[in-house]
Coordinates of C-alpha atoms and ligand atoms in Angstrom, one line a residue:
Chain A
X1 CA -0.7 -36.9 2.9
X2 CA 2.9 -37.7 1.9
X3 CA 4.4 -40.7 3.7
X4 CA 7.7 -38.7 3.8
X5 CA 8.6 -37.9 7.4
X6 CA 8.8 -34.1 7.9
X7 CA 11.6 -32.8 9.9
X8 CA 10.2 -29.7 11.5
X9 CA 13.5 -28.6 12.8
X10 CA 15.0 -28.4 9.3
X11 CA 12.5 -25.5 8.7
X12 CA 14.0 -23.3 11.3
X13 CA 17.5 -24.7 11.6
X14 CA 20.3 -22.1 11.4
X15 CA 22.4 -24.3 9.1
X16 CA 20.2 -26.9 7.4
X17 CA 22.4 -29.4 5.7
X18 CA 26.0 -29.6 4.5
X19 CA 25.6 -26.9 1.8
X20 CA 24.6 -24.3 4.4
X21 CA 27.5 -25.2 6.7
X22 CA 29.9 -25.1 3.7
X23 CA 28.7 -21.6 2.8
X24 CA 29.2 -20.3 6.3
X25 CA 32.7 -21.9 6.5
X26 CA 33.6 -20.3 3.1
X27 CA 32.3 -16.9 4.3
X28 CA 34.2 -17.1 7.5
X29 CA 37.4 -18.1 5.7
X30 CA 37.0 -15.2 3.3
X31 CA 36.4 -12.8 6.2
X32 CA 39.5 -14.2 7.9
X33 CA 41.9 -13.6 5.1
X34 CA 40.3 -10.4 3.8
X35 CA 42.3 -8.0 6.0
X36 CA 45.6 -9.6 4.8
X37 CA 44.8 -9.3 1.1
X38 CA 43.3 -5.8 0.9
X39 CA 45.6 -2.7 1.1
X40 CA 46.1 -1.8 4.7
X41 CA 44.3 1.6 4.5
X42 CA 41.1 -0.2 3.3
X43 CA 40.7 -2.2 6.5
X44 CA 39.3 0.9 8.1
X45 CA 36.6 1.0 5.3
X46 CA 35.7 -2.7 6.0
X47 CA 35.4 -1.9 9.7
X48 CA 33.1 1.0 8.9
X49 CA 31.0 -1.2 6.7
X50 CA 30.7 -3.9 9.4
X51 CA 29.6 -1.2 11.9
X52 CA 26.9 -0.2 9.4
X53 CA 25.8 -3.9 9.1
X54 CA 25.3 -4.1 12.9
X55 CA 23.1 -1.0 12.8
X56 CA 21.3 -2.3 9.7
X57 CA 20.5 -5.7 11.4
X58 CA 18.9 -3.9 14.4
X59 CA 17.0 -1.4 12.3
X60 CA 15.7 -4.1 10.1
X61 CA 14.1 -5.7 13.1
X62 CA 12.3 -2.5 13.9
X63 CA 11.4 -1.3 10.4
X64 CA 11.3 -4.5 8.4
X65 CA 9.8 -6.9 10.9
X66 CA 7.7 -4.9 13.3
X67 CA 6.8 -2.2 10.7
X68 CA 7.8 0.8 12.7
X69 CA 10.0 3.6 11.5
X70 CA 13.0 5.3 13.1
X71 CA 14.8 8.4 11.9
X72 CA 16.7 8.5 15.2
X73 CA 19.1 5.6 15.1
X74 CA 22.2 7.8 14.9
X75 CA 21.0 9.0 18.3
X76 CA 21.1 5.4 19.7
X77 CA 24.5 5.0 18.2
X78 CA 25.7 8.2 19.9
X79 CA 24.3 6.9 23.2
X80 CA 26.3 3.7 22.7
X81 CA 29.5 5.5 21.7
X82 CA 29.4 8.0 24.6
X83 CA 28.4 5.3 27.1
X84 CA 31.4 3.1 26.3
X85 CA 33.9 6.0 26.1
X86 CA 32.7 7.5 29.4
X87 CA 32.6 4.1 31.1
X88 CA 36.3 3.7 30.2
X89 CA 37.4 7.3 31.0
X90 CA 35.3 8.1 34.0
X91 CA 34.8 4.7 35.6
X92 CA 38.0 3.0 34.3
X93 CA 35.9 0.1 32.9
X94 CA 37.6 -2.3 30.6
X95 CA 36.3 -2.3 27.0
X96 CA 34.8 -5.8 27.6
X97 CA 32.5 -4.1 30.1
X98 CA 32.1 -0.8 28.2
X99 CA 30.8 -2.6 25.0
X100 CA 27.9 -4.4 26.6
X101 CA 27.2 -1.4 28.7
X102 CA 26.8 0.6 25.5
X103 CA 24.2 -1.9 24.2
X104 CA 22.3 -1.9 27.5
X105 CA 22.2 1.9 28.0
X106 CA 21.1 2.3 24.4
X107 CA 18.5 -0.4 24.8
X108 CA 17.1 1.4 27.8
X109 CA 16.7 4.6 25.7
X110 CA 15.1 2.4 23.0
X111 CA 12.7 1.2 25.6
X112 CA 11.9 4.7 26.7
X113 CA 11.3 5.9 23.1
X114 CA 9.3 2.8 22.5
X115 CA 6.7 3.9 25.0
X116 CA 5.4 7.1 23.3
X117 CA 6.0 5.3 20.0
X118 CA 3.1 2.9 21.0
X119 CA 0.7 5.8 20.3
X120 CA 2.3 6.9 17.1
X121 CA 2.3 5.7 13.6
X122 CA 3.7 6.5 10.2
X123 CA 4.8 10.2 9.8
X124 CA 4.1 11.0 13.5
X125 CA 6.5 8.3 14.6
X126 CA 9.0 9.4 12.0
X127 CA 8.9 13.0 13.4
X128 CA 9.1 11.8 17.0
X129 CA 12.2 9.6 16.4
X130 CA 13.8 12.4 14.3
X131 CA 13.3 14.7 17.3
X132 CA 14.9 12.1 19.6
X133 CA 18.0 11.9 17.4
X134 CA 18.3 15.7 17.3
X135 CA 17.9 16.0 21.0
X136 CA 20.6 13.5 21.7
X137 CA 23.2 15.3 19.6
X138 CA 22.1 18.7 21.0
X139 CA 22.4 17.5 24.6
X140 CA 25.8 15.9 24.0
X141 CA 27.0 19.0 22.1
X142 CA 26.2 21.3 25.0
X143 CA 27.4 19.2 28.0
X144 CA 31.0 19.7 29.0
X145 CA 30.8 16.2 30.6
X146 CA 30.4 14.9 27.0
X147 CA 33.2 17.0 25.6
X148 CA 30.7 19.4 23.9
X149 CA 31.2 20.0 20.2
X150 CA 34.9 19.2 20.6
X151 CA 34.1 15.6 21.3
X152 CA 36.0 13.0 23.3
X153 CA 39.2 11.1 22.6
X154 CA 38.7 7.3 23.0
X155 CA 41.2 5.8 25.4
X156 CA 43.3 2.8 24.6
X157 CA 41.2 -0.4 24.8
X158 CA 42.2 -3.9 25.8
X159 CA 40.5 -7.2 25.5
X160 CA 42.1 -8.7 28.6
X161 CA 45.8 -8.6 27.8
X162 CA 45.3 -8.0 24.1
X163 CA 45.6 -4.3 23.0
X164 CA 42.8 -3.3 20.7
X165 CA 44.9 -1.0 18.6
X166 CA 45.3 -0.9 14.9
X167 CA 42.7 -1.6 12.2
X168 CA 43.3 -5.4 12.0
X169 CA 42.5 -6.0 15.7
X170 CA 39.5 -3.8 15.3
X171 CA 38.5 -5.7 12.2
X172 CA 38.4 -9.1 13.9
X173 CA 36.4 -7.7 16.8
X174 CA 33.9 -5.8 14.8
X175 CA 33.4 -8.3 12.0
X176 CA 33.2 -11.1 14.6
X177 CA 30.5 -9.3 16.5
X178 CA 28.6 -8.5 13.2
X179 CA 28.6 -12.2 12.2
X180 CA 27.4 -13.3 15.6
X181 CA 24.7 -10.7 15.6
X182 CA 23.6 -11.5 12.1
X183 CA 23.2 -15.2 13.1
X184 CA 21.3 -14.2 16.3
X185 CA 19.0 -11.9 14.3
X186 CA 18.3 -14.7 11.8
X187 CA 17.4 -17.1 14.7
X188 CA 15.2 -14.4 16.3
X189 CA 13.3 -13.9 13.1
X190 CA 12.3 -17.6 12.6
X191 CA 11.3 -18.1 16.2
X192 CA 8.4 -16.9 18.4
X193 CA 9.4 -13.3 18.9
X194 CA 10.2 -12.7 15.3
X195 CA 6.9 -14.1 14.2
X196 CA 5.1 -11.9 16.7
X197 CA 7.0 -8.8 15.3
X198 CA 5.9 -9.6 11.8
X199 CA 2.3 -10.4 12.9
X200 CA 2.1 -6.9 14.4
X201 CA 3.2 -5.4 11.1
X202 CA 0.8 -7.4 9.0
X203 CA -2.3 -7.1 11.3
X204 CA -2.1 -5.7 14.8
X205 CA -5.7 -6.6 15.4
X206 CA -5.2 -10.3 14.5
X207 CA -2.0 -10.4 16.5
X208 CA -3.8 -9.1 19.6
X209 CA -6.6 -11.7 18.9
X210 CA -3.9 -14.5 18.9
X211 CA -2.8 -13.4 22.4
X212 CA 0.2 -11.3 21.3
X213 CA 0.7 -8.4 23.6
X214 CA 1.2 -5.8 20.9
X215 CA 2.5 -3.1 23.3
X216 CA 5.1 -5.4 24.8
X217 CA 6.5 -6.6 21.5
X218 CA 6.5 -3.1 19.9
X219 CA 8.5 -1.8 22.8
X220 CA 10.7 -4.9 22.7
X221 CA 11.4 -4.3 19.1
X222 CA 12.5 -0.7 19.8
X223 CA 14.7 -2.0 22.7
X224 CA 16.5 -4.6 20.6
X225 CA 17.0 -2.4 17.7
X226 CA 18.5 0.3 19.9
X227 CA 20.8 -2.2 21.5
X228 CA 22.3 -3.1 18.1
X229 CA 22.8 0.5 17.3
X230 CA 24.4 1.1 20.7
X231 CA 26.9 -1.7 20.2
X232 CA 27.6 -0.4 16.8
X233 CA 28.2 3.1 18.3
X234 CA 30.7 1.7 20.8
X235 CA 32.6 -0.1 18.0
X236 CA 32.6 3.0 15.9
X237 CA 34.2 4.9 18.8
X238 CA 36.8 2.3 19.1
X239 CA 37.8 2.3 15.4
X240 CA 37.6 6.1 15.1
X241 CA 39.6 6.9 18.3
X242 CA 37.5 10.0 18.6
X243 CA 33.8 10.9 18.8
X244 CA 31.9 14.1 18.5
X245 CA 28.2 15.0 18.2
X246 CA 28.7 15.8 14.5
X247 CA 29.4 12.1 13.7
X248 CA 25.9 11.2 14.7
X249 CA 24.0 13.6 12.6
X250 CA 20.4 13.4 11.3
X251 CA 21.9 12.6 7.9
X252 CA 23.4 9.5 9.3
X253 CA 19.9 8.4 10.6
X254 CA 18.5 9.0 7.2
X255 CA 21.3 7.0 5.7
X256 CA 20.5 4.1 8.1
X257 CA 16.8 4.1 7.2
X258 CA 17.6 4.3 3.5
X259 CA 20.0 1.4 3.7
X260 CA 17.6 -1.1 5.1
X261 CA 14.9 -0.1 2.6
X262 CA 17.5 -0.2 -0.2
X263 CA 18.7 -3.6 0.9
X264 CA 15.3 -5.1 1.1
X265 CA 12.9 -4.6 4.0
X266 CA 12.3 -7.6 6.2
X267 CA 15.2 -9.8 5.0
X268 CA 18.4 -10.2 6.9
X269 CA 20.4 -10.7 3.8
X270 CA 18.9 -7.5 2.5
X271 CA 19.8 -5.6 5.6
X272 CA 23.4 -6.8 5.4
X273 CA 23.7 -6.0 1.6
X274 CA 22.2 -2.6 2.0
X275 CA 24.4 -1.7 5.0
X276 CA 27.6 -2.9 3.2
X277 CA 26.9 -0.8 0.2
X278 CA 25.8 2.3 2.1
X279 CA 28.6 2.0 4.6
X280 CA 31.0 2.0 1.7
X281 CA 29.3 4.8 -0.1
X282 CA 29.0 6.9 3.0
X283 CA 32.6 6.7 3.9
X284 CA 33.9 7.1 0.3
X285 CA 31.4 9.8 -0.6
X286 CA 34.2 12.3 -1.2
X287 CA 36.1 10.0 -3.4
X288 CA 33.8 10.4 -6.4
X289 CA 36.7 11.7 -8.4
X290 CA 38.4 8.4 -8.1
X291 CA 35.8 6.7 -10.2
X292 CA 37.4 6.0 -13.6
X293 CA 36.3 8.3 -16.5
X294 CA 33.1 9.5 -14.8
X295 CA 34.8 10.7 -11.7
X296 CA 36.4 13.9 -13.2
X297 CA 33.3 14.6 -15.2
X298 CA 31.1 14.4 -12.2
X299 CA 33.6 16.6 -10.3
X300 CA 33.5 19.3 -13.0
X301 CA 29.7 19.1 -13.2
X302 CA 29.4 19.5 -9.5
X303 CA 32.0 22.3 -9.3
X304 CA 30.1 24.2 -12.0
X305 CA 26.5 23.7 -11.1
X306 CA 26.0 22.4 -7.6
X307 CA 28.1 24.0 -5.0
X308 CA 31.5 25.6 -4.6
X309 CA 32.8 22.8 -2.5
X310 CA 31.1 20.4 -4.9
X311 CA 32.1 16.9 -4.1
X312 CA 29.9 15.7 -1.3
X313 CA 26.8 17.0 -3.1
X314 CA 27.4 15.0 -6.2
X315 CA 28.0 12.0 -4.0
X316 CA 24.6 12.4 -2.4
X317 CA 22.9 12.8 -5.8
X318 CA 24.5 9.5 -6.9
X319 CA 23.5 7.7 -3.7
X320 CA 20.0 9.1 -4.0
X321 CA 19.6 8.0 -7.6
X322 CA 20.9 4.6 -6.8
X323 CA 18.4 4.0 -4.1
X324 CA 15.6 5.5 -6.1
X325 CA 16.3 3.4 -9.2
X326 CA 16.6 0.2 -7.2
X327 CA 13.4 0.7 -5.3
X328 CA 11.5 1.7 -8.5
X329 CA 12.6 -1.4 -10.4
X330 CA 12.8 -3.9 -7.5
X331 CA 10.8 -3.1 -4.5
X332 CA 12.5 -5.9 -2.6
X333 CA 15.7 -3.9 -2.9
X334 CA 19.1 -5.4 -3.3
X335 CA 18.0 -8.6 -1.9
X336 CA 15.4 -8.8 -4.6
X337 CA 18.0 -8.2 -7.2
X338 CA 20.0 -11.0 -5.7
X339 CA 17.0 -13.4 -5.8
X340 CA 16.6 -12.5 -9.5
X341 CA 20.2 -13.4 -10.2
X342 CA 19.7 -16.7 -8.4
X343 CA 16.6 -17.4 -10.4
X344 CA 18.5 -16.6 -13.6
X345 CA 21.3 -19.0 -12.7
X346 CA 18.9 -21.7 -11.8
X347 CA 17.1 -21.2 -15.1
X348 CA 20.3 -21.4 -17.1
X349 CA 21.3 -24.6 -15.2
X350 CA 18.0 -26.2 -15.9
X351 CA 18.3 -25.4 -19.5
X352 CA 21.8 -26.8 -19.5
X353 CA 20.6 -29.9 -17.9
X354 CA 17.7 -30.4 -20.3
X355 CA 20.0 -30.0 -23.3
X356 CA 22.3 -32.6 -22.1
X357 CA 21.6 -36.3 -21.3
X358 CA 18.4 -36.8 -19.3
X359 CA 19.1 -35.6 -15.8
X360 CA 17.1 -36.6 -12.7
X361 CA 15.3 -33.7 -11.1
X362 CA 14.6 -33.4 -7.4
Chain B
X1 CA -22.6 -20.2 36.5
X2 CA -22.9 -20.8 32.8
X3 CA -19.9 -21.5 30.6
X4 CA -20.3 -18.2 28.7
X5 CA -22.8 -15.4 29.3
X6 CA -23.6 -11.9 28.0
X7 CA -25.7 -9.6 30.1
X8 CA -27.3 -6.3 28.9
X9 CA -24.6 -5.8 26.2
X10 CA -24.9 -2.4 24.6
X11 CA -22.6 -0.7 22.1
X12 CA -23.0 2.8 20.8
X13 CA -21.0 4.5 18.0
X14 CA -21.8 8.2 18.5
X15 CA -25.6 8.4 17.9
X16 CA -25.8 4.9 16.4
X17 CA -26.8 2.1 18.8
X18 CA -25.2 -1.0 17.2
X19 CA -26.1 -3.3 20.1
X20 CA -29.0 -2.7 22.4
X21 CA -29.3 -4.6 25.7
X22 CA -28.4 -8.0 24.4
X23 CA -28.3 -11.0 26.8
X24 CA -27.7 -14.7 26.2
X25 CA -25.9 -17.7 27.6
X26 CA -24.0 -20.4 25.9
X27 CA -23.6 -24.0 27.1
X28 CA -20.3 -25.8 27.0
X29 CA -19.9 -28.0 23.9
X30 CA -22.8 -26.4 22.0
X31 CA -23.1 -24.3 18.8
X32 CA -24.8 -21.0 19.3
X33 CA -25.8 -19.1 16.1
X34 CA -26.2 -15.4 15.8
X35 CA -28.4 -14.4 12.9
X36 CA -29.8 -11.1 11.6
X37 CA -29.9 -8.9 8.5
X38 CA -26.9 -6.8 7.4
X39 CA -25.9 -4.2 9.9
X40 CA -27.8 -5.8 12.8
X41 CA -24.8 -5.8 15.1
X42 CA -23.6 -9.4 14.8
X43 CA -19.9 -8.6 14.2
X44 CA -20.1 -5.8 16.7
X45 CA -21.1 -8.4 19.3
X46 CA -18.1 -10.5 18.5
X47 CA -15.8 -7.5 18.7
X48 CA -17.1 -6.7 22.1
X49 CA -16.7 -10.3 23.2
X50 CA -13.1 -10.6 22.2
X51 CA -12.2 -7.2 23.5
X52 CA -11.6 -5.3 20.3
X53 CA -14.5 -2.9 21.3
X54 CA -15.2 -1.8 24.8
X55 CA -18.9 -2.3 25.5
X56 CA -20.8 0.9 26.3
X57 CA -22.8 -1.1 28.9
X58 CA -23.3 -4.6 30.1
X59 CA -20.9 -7.4 31.0
X60 CA -19.5 -10.6 29.5
X61 CA -18.5 -13.6 31.6
X62 CA -16.4 -16.6 30.5
X63 CA -16.0 -19.6 32.8
X64 CA -16.9 -17.5 35.8
X65 CA -14.5 -14.6 35.0
X66 CA -15.6 -11.2 33.8
X67 CA -13.8 -10.6 30.5
X68 CA -15.5 -7.4 29.4
X69 CA -12.9 -4.6 29.7
X70 CA -9.9 -6.8 29.2
X71 CA -7.6 -6.5 26.2
X72 CA -8.0 -8.9 23.3
X73 CA -4.7 -10.6 24.1
X74 CA -5.7 -11.2 27.7
X75 CA -9.0 -12.7 26.5
X76 CA -7.2 -14.8 23.9
X77 CA -5.0 -16.2 26.6
X78 CA -8.1 -17.3 28.6
X79 CA -9.0 -19.6 25.8
X80 CA -11.1 -17.6 23.3
X81 CA -10.3 -17.6 19.6
X82 CA -12.0 -16.1 16.7
X83 CA -12.0 -15.6 12.9
X84 CA -12.9 -12.4 11.1
X85 CA -15.6 -11.6 8.6
X86 CA -13.0 -9.8 6.4
X87 CA -10.0 -12.1 6.6
X88 CA -7.3 -10.8 8.9
X89 CA -4.4 -13.1 8.1
X90 CA -0.7 -12.3 8.3
X91 CA -0.6 -11.7 4.6
X92 CA 3.1 -12.0 3.9
X93 CA 3.6 -15.1 6.0
X94 CA 3.1 -18.7 5.0
X95 CA 0.3 -20.9 6.1
X96 CA 2.5 -22.6 8.7
X97 CA 3.7 -19.3 10.1
X98 CA 0.1 -18.1 10.4
X99 CA -0.8 -21.2 12.3
X100 CA 2.3 -21.0 14.4
X101 CA 1.1 -17.6 15.5
X102 CA -1.9 -19.4 16.9
X103 CA 0.6 -21.3 19.1
X104 CA 2.0 -18.0 20.5
X105 CA 0.4 -18.4 24.0
X106 CA 1.4 -22.0 24.3
X107 CA 5.0 -21.2 23.7
X108 CA 7.5 -19.3 25.8
X109 CA 10.7 -18.8 23.7
X110 CA 11.7 -15.2 24.2
X111 CA 14.5 -13.0 22.8
X112 CA 17.5 -14.8 24.3
X113 CA 16.3 -18.4 23.8
X114 CA 15.2 -17.5 20.3
X115 CA 18.6 -16.0 19.3
X116 CA 20.4 -19.0 20.9
X117 CA 18.6 -21.7 18.9
X118 CA 21.9 -23.4 18.0
X119 CA 20.8 -27.1 17.8
X120 CA 18.0 -29.5 17.9
X121 CA 18.3 -29.8 21.7
X122 CA 18.1 -26.2 22.5
X123 CA 14.9 -24.9 24.2
X124 CA 13.7 -22.9 21.2
X125 CA 14.2 -25.7 18.7
X126 CA 12.4 -28.2 20.9
X127 CA 9.5 -25.8 21.3
X128 CA 9.4 -25.1 17.6
X129 CA 9.2 -28.9 16.8
X130 CA 6.6 -29.6 19.4
X131 CA 4.3 -26.9 18.3
X132 CA 4.9 -27.5 14.6
X133 CA 3.6 -31.0 15.3
X134 CA 0.4 -29.6 16.7
X135 CA 0.1 -27.2 13.7
X136 CA 0.6 -30.1 11.3
X137 CA -2.4 -31.9 13.0
X138 CA -4.6 -28.9 12.4
X139 CA -3.3 -28.6 8.8
X140 CA -4.3 -32.3 8.3
X141 CA -7.8 -31.9 9.7
X142 CA -8.4 -28.9 7.5
X143 CA -6.6 -30.5 4.5
X144 CA -4.2 -27.6 4.2
X145 CA -1.0 -29.6 3.9
X146 CA -0.6 -28.8 0.2
X147 CA -0.4 -25.1 0.9
X148 CA 1.7 -25.5 4.0
X149 CA 4.6 -23.3 2.8
X150 CA 2.7 -20.9 0.5
X151 CA 2.4 -17.3 1.5
X152 CA -1.3 -16.9 2.4
X153 CA -1.8 -13.8 0.2
X154 CA -1.4 -16.2 -2.8
X155 CA -4.1 -18.5 -1.7
X156 CA -7.7 -18.4 -3.1
X157 CA -10.3 -16.8 -0.9
X158 CA -11.9 -20.0 0.3
X159 CA -8.6 -21.5 1.3
X160 CA -7.7 -18.3 3.2
X161 CA -10.9 -18.6 5.2
X162 CA -9.8 -22.2 6.1
X163 CA -6.3 -21.0 7.1
X164 CA -7.9 -18.5 9.4
X165 CA -10.1 -21.2 10.9
X166 CA -6.9 -23.3 11.3
X167 CA -5.1 -20.4 13.0
X168 CA -7.9 -20.1 15.5
X169 CA -7.9 -23.9 16.1
X170 CA -4.1 -23.9 16.6
X171 CA -4.8 -21.8 19.6
X172 CA -6.6 -24.8 21.2
X173 CA -9.4 -22.6 22.3
X174 CA -12.2 -23.4 24.7
X175 CA -14.6 -21.0 22.9
X176 CA -14.4 -20.4 19.2
X177 CA -16.1 -17.4 17.5
X178 CA -16.5 -17.7 13.8
X179 CA -17.8 -14.7 11.8
X180 CA -19.3 -15.8 8.4
X181 CA -16.9 -18.7 7.7
X182 CA -18.6 -19.5 4.4
X183 CA -19.0 -16.0 3.0
X184 CA -18.1 -16.1 -0.7
X185 CA -18.0 -19.9 -0.9
X186 CA -20.0 -22.2 -3.2
X187 CA -22.7 -24.5 -1.7
X188 CA -20.2 -27.4 -1.7
X189 CA -17.5 -25.6 0.2
X190 CA -20.2 -24.2 2.5
X191 CA -21.5 -27.7 3.4
X192 CA -17.9 -28.8 4.0
X193 CA -17.2 -26.0 6.5
X194 CA -20.5 -26.8 8.2
X195 CA -19.5 -30.4 8.6
X196 CA -16.1 -29.4 10.0
X197 CA -17.8 -27.1 12.6
X198 CA -20.2 -29.9 13.6
X199 CA -17.2 -32.3 14.0
X200 CA -15.4 -29.8 16.2
X201 CA -18.3 -29.7 18.5
X202 CA -19.1 -33.4 18.4
X203 CA -15.6 -34.8 18.5
X204 CA -13.7 -32.2 20.4
X205 CA -16.5 -30.8 22.5
X206 CA -15.6 -27.3 21.4
X207 CA -18.0 -24.5 22.1
X208 CA -18.7 -22.4 19.0
X209 CA -20.4 -19.0 18.5
X210 CA -21.3 -18.8 14.8
X211 CA -22.4 -15.9 12.7
X212 CA -23.7 -17.2 9.5
X213 CA -25.7 -15.5 6.7
X214 CA -27.1 -18.7 5.3
X215 CA -30.1 -19.5 7.4
X216 CA -30.1 -23.2 6.6
X217 CA -26.6 -23.7 7.8
X218 CA -27.0 -21.4 10.8
X219 CA -30.2 -23.1 11.9
X220 CA -29.1 -26.6 10.9
X221 CA -25.9 -26.6 13.0
X222 CA -27.1 -24.6 16.0
X223 CA -28.2 -25.9 19.4
X224 CA -29.6 -22.4 20.1
X225 CA -30.0 -19.3 18.1
X226 CA -30.1 -15.5 18.7
X227 CA -31.7 -13.2 16.2
X228 CA -30.8 -9.6 16.1
X229 CA -32.4 -6.7 14.2
X230 CA -31.1 -3.1 14.4
X231 CA -29.0 -4.2 17.4
X232 CA -32.0 -5.5 19.3
X233 CA -32.5 -9.2 20.2
X234 CA -35.8 -10.2 18.6
X235 CA -35.7 -13.9 19.3
X236 CA -33.7 -16.4 21.4
X237 CA -34.1 -20.1 21.7
X238 CA -34.0 -23.4 19.9
X239 CA -33.4 -23.1 16.1
X240 CA -36.9 -24.1 14.9
X241 CA -38.6 -21.7 17.3
X242 CA -36.4 -18.8 16.3
X243 CA -36.8 -19.6 12.6
X244 CA -40.5 -19.4 12.7
X245 CA -40.7 -16.4 15.1
X246 CA -42.9 -13.8 13.4
X247 CA -40.4 -11.0 14.1
X248 CA -37.6 -13.0 12.5
X249 CA -39.7 -13.8 9.5
X250 CA -40.6 -10.1 9.2
X251 CA -36.9 -9.0 9.5
X252 CA -35.7 -11.3 6.9
X253 CA -38.6 -10.5 4.5
X254 CA -37.8 -6.9 4.9
X255 CA -34.2 -7.6 4.3
X256 CA -35.2 -9.1 0.9
Ligands
ATP1 N1 -16.2 0.9 14.4 C1 -17.4 1.4 14.0 N2 -17.7 2.7 14.0 C2 -18.9 3.1 13.7 N3 -20.0 2.3 13.4 C3 -19.8 1.0 13.4 C4 -18.5 0.5 13.7 N4 -18.6 -0.9 13.6 C5 -19.9 -1.2 13.3 N5 -20.6 0.0 13.1 C6 -22.0 0.1 12.7 O1 -22.7 -0.8 13.6 C7 -23.8 -1.4 12.9 C8 -23.6 -2.9 13.1 O2 -22.5 -3.4 12.3 P1 -22.1 -4.9 12.3 O3 -20.8 -4.9 11.5 O4 -22.0 -5.3 13.7 O5 -23.2 -5.6 11.6 P2 -23.4 -7.1 11.1 O6 -24.6 -7.6 11.7 O7 -22.1 -7.8 11.4 O8 -23.6 -6.9 9.6 P3 -23.1 -7.8 8.3 O9 -24.1 -8.9 8.2 O10 -23.2 -6.9 7.2 O11 -21.7 -8.3 8.6 C9 -23.7 -0.9 11.5 O12 -24.6 0.1 11.3 C10 -22.3 -0.5 11.4 O13 -22.2 0.6 10.4
MG2 MG1 -20.7 -8.7 10.2

């Protein structure tokens, strides 16, 4: 036994040591100046990416930690978006109430879907959640209360006296919430509930045997995951100014699932990375022709061989190939790629150190 | 009322009777061995006791409460822990996290408190630290400190078996079920595990149900022994009596 005193808190601490605090401060500083240095019309893109991050964090809890699958997260997002808009228009609720209400109502639907999900696994669960997502958009599309296919206009929102209008105010709200939720998700994963989620994924039998109520935690996982998507939906409504069932298509659900797998299942950094990339790609899908050199080539190729409208298809093919190649060569996804880069840097540094005068190693 | 008792336990799988009218009692602070040839129903008995299987007939009582019919997690929370014949660890987790799972029922941090772990003094952090200390004690007794932060899937088989025992001990059980803890181990490791089990009984007063293929170890450790053959109890009593019981001798000779 080492005489060194172990600090058990350091193992689970959110920001262990000065280096971690410094990293967070730098990150926050970058996020704070970012909207003032990028072109104005790009702030909308950043907001969109941050909304994806919030969905990704929640979906990663369900898929990465608990090991369940969902092809219906666009449905939860829709529930959140419509809840917050209707709360504002029908009940006159301020945005500060409408936003958590979106999370709560979506969480409730997550809980409801979590119940039948207890008896389902793998492909059956995939189909059930897919059906849920479809049903949500169908119901919304046919109810005049929900504005039908025409959708709803989002009313002006205020945070107390501050008007939430314009991309920059949306940016600080959405990115702020994304950062807080990322830190919360990280804490959740290292404490009792997160451990129970992963135990269920690794061995439900052993988890039960340790006293973990598997049904409770599986449902909880669905509930939490849906709450994140609901909050993201409310924020998406705010930044878009308009919502319609078409926004929350099955394709979007597929995209969500793809992005957490692509980012790296079961890691928060992976969920964030994957969501950022896919959020960007999803929004800029039709801007393929802007890629230097390859853009026009791809556009011609698509026009000639893939469809008359062309562009979105070639975007999808690119996205699909990107995901496929990453997962084939690095099953841990983007996060795995990141880890490799870190390893490489460390290796280079060590070589540098051993070439130079004898350096103490820790 | 005895500490732990099984009455008329029967388990059928379709046409196969894996356990046929098995009854026995276990005294607090003793080691009770279950022996028998392959397929005689030993693991099935454990699965019925901890609730993974619902018995076809019969009842199981623990500290005066009927536990047959309850879910494994309820039974675990009443103080019953077990290990598995084929290791059931949380493969992607580290040794520490596996043992921390054993602390699940002794902790209470939920969703909100977990998310809000923002300093050493918050509820979740205090609970983590307290329970980690307990886990460290178990790691020390089982000499697992060196693999504390290793993912268990990277550990050798014998070490994984010890981690599984550690996880069960981290639960602070009143009754411990161990299913072939020395399978795949060399004689040295086997003797070591035997010694640890003996210490758990003698020093901590733990009650242990043991399935063990190695007759010498099973008999040497046990206060009482039950022998099964084709799901039927063929002998029950003190170790030397069971060992020399003609039916037991026959079953083991037939087993080869
Ligand atoms: N879930 C199940 N479904 C069907 N049959 C089962 C099941 N579990 C066990 N059995 C059967 O019950 C019988 C007893 O099996 P069990 O695993 O309890 O034996 P065991 O005494 O533990 O054997 P071993 O020494 O090989 O571990 C075997 O014939 C086995 O095939
Ligand atoms: Mg067995």
